[in-house]
Amino acid sequence: MPFTRITLRQGYSEAALHQISTLLQQALVAEFDVPEHDCFQVIEMLPAGQRVFDRHYLSGGRSDNFVLFQVTAGRPRTRQQKQRFYHSLCTTLQAEMAIDPDDVMIIIQFNSTEEWSFSGGRMLAQEAL
């Protein structure tokens, strides 16, 4: 049940945004143990002045094509699952869209089921998972 916010530069076409969304979902399903149709994403394109980032911190060099994926998930994953997810997403974005892995930053945060309400003001119960 992850929720992902994708933040990137302005100028991507609807087709490119759809492709990024699809590649993210494929990586989540393949490497992060997410059901195929469990897809919740927000994509925001921001002008250069609203994206402030260090171009070199723990990276070979970020360009204006920097993309941030903020993943919030309810169930913790293993270190190996996270590493496979990072690698899969970066590799696929590079192969399919020519997005340099140095331009990809991924942040994963976990929380409990009681911090989710998917509809109707009802707290997600652990038993529902």
XYZ file of C-alpha atoms in Angstrom:
129
model
C 0.000 0.000 0.000
C 2.727 2.496 -0.722
C 2.008 6.071 -1.677
C 4.635 7.767 -3.834
C 5.140 11.449 -4.558
C 7.222 11.994 -7.684
C 8.755 15.456 -7.993
C 10.496 16.507 -11.190
C 11.154 19.419 -13.513
C 8.530 20.979 -15.734
C 8.395 20.010 -19.382
C 7.676 16.289 -19.376
C 4.911 15.168 -21.737
C 1.865 13.294 -20.461
C 3.249 10.173 -22.161
C 6.600 10.537 -20.364
C 4.876 11.077 -17.002
C 2.769 7.972 -17.603
C 5.914 6.004 -18.442
C 7.688 7.134 -15.251
C 4.594 6.173 -13.251
C 4.413 2.771 -14.938
C 8.121 2.033 -14.451
C 7.845 2.962 -10.773
C 4.852 0.676 -10.305
C 6.599 -2.196 -12.088
C 9.628 -1.839 -9.791
C 7.396 -1.716 -6.704
C 5.561 -4.872 -7.775
C 8.701 -6.776 -8.790
C 11.027 -5.798 -5.945
C 9.027 -4.244 -3.090
C 6.254 -6.834 -2.673
C 3.418 -4.546 -3.784
C 0.232 -5.965 -5.351
C -0.076 -5.109 -9.049
C -3.100 -2.806 -8.777
C -2.059 -1.154 -5.497
C -1.056 2.131 -7.100
C -1.228 5.517 -5.375
C 0.998 8.231 -6.850
C 1.104 12.007 -7.102
C 3.278 13.538 -9.791
C 4.289 17.159 -9.423
C 6.259 19.124 -11.980
C 7.877 22.195 -10.502
C 9.737 25.145 -12.014
C 13.481 25.346 -11.412
C 13.082 27.918 -8.621
C 10.910 25.538 -6.600
C 13.359 22.631 -6.722
C 16.396 23.318 -4.572
C 18.926 20.494 -4.341
C 22.646 19.890 -3.943
C 23.993 18.803 -7.318
C 26.848 16.771 -5.841
C 25.860 15.476 -2.373
C 26.392 11.674 -2.408
C 26.011 11.683 -6.192
C 28.169 11.722 -9.279
C 26.388 14.945 -10.206
C 22.723 15.861 -10.489
C 21.403 17.771 -13.476
C 18.213 19.741 -14.026
C 16.603 16.342 -14.744
C 16.772 15.423 -11.030
C 13.770 13.259 -10.033
C 12.735 12.634 -6.417
C 10.636 9.611 -5.426
C 9.199 9.807 -1.889
C 7.705 6.437 -0.995
C 5.558 6.044 2.117
C 4.727 2.440 2.946
C 2.913 0.781 5.807
C 4.856 -2.442 6.102
C 8.643 -2.407 6.505
C 10.743 -4.139 3.844
C 14.084 -5.854 4.198
C 17.352 -4.183 3.347
C 17.630 -6.495 0.320
C 14.151 -5.568 -0.943
C 14.950 -1.870 -0.664
C 18.286 -2.269 -2.455
C 16.702 -4.312 -5.263
C 13.961 -1.690 -5.614
C 16.484 1.179 -5.810
C 18.564 -0.664 -8.393
C 15.601 -1.811 -10.480
C 14.002 1.623 -10.677
C 17.258 3.402 -11.568
C 18.266 0.796 -14.146
C 14.869 0.827 -15.839
C 14.585 4.626 -15.887
C 18.004 4.789 -17.523
C 17.268 2.071 -20.097
C 13.743 3.192 -21.000
C 13.920 6.977 -20.588
C 17.627 7.893 -20.543
C 17.304 9.287 -16.997
C 20.764 9.192 -15.443
C 20.859 7.200 -12.173
C 22.722 10.145 -10.608
C 19.538 12.167 -11.190
C 17.359 9.723 -9.230
C 16.847 10.106 -5.483
C 14.578 7.711 -3.588
C 13.393 8.183 -0.007
C 11.411 5.444 1.733
C 9.471 6.003 4.958
C 7.422 3.430 6.850
C 4.519 3.902 9.207
C 1.808 1.801 10.845
C -1.570 0.815 9.440
C -3.364 3.089 11.905
C -1.809 6.064 10.111
C -3.754 5.261 6.924
C -7.384 5.912 6.034
C -8.118 4.958 2.440
C -11.743 6.113 2.489
C -14.758 6.873 4.614
C -12.736 8.127 7.569
C -12.028 4.530 8.570
C -8.649 3.622 9.992
C -6.938 0.817 8.115
C -7.018 -2.279 10.289
C -4.035 -4.628 10.378
C -6.451 -7.505 9.766
C -7.382 -6.043 6.360
C -3.890 -6.631 5.008
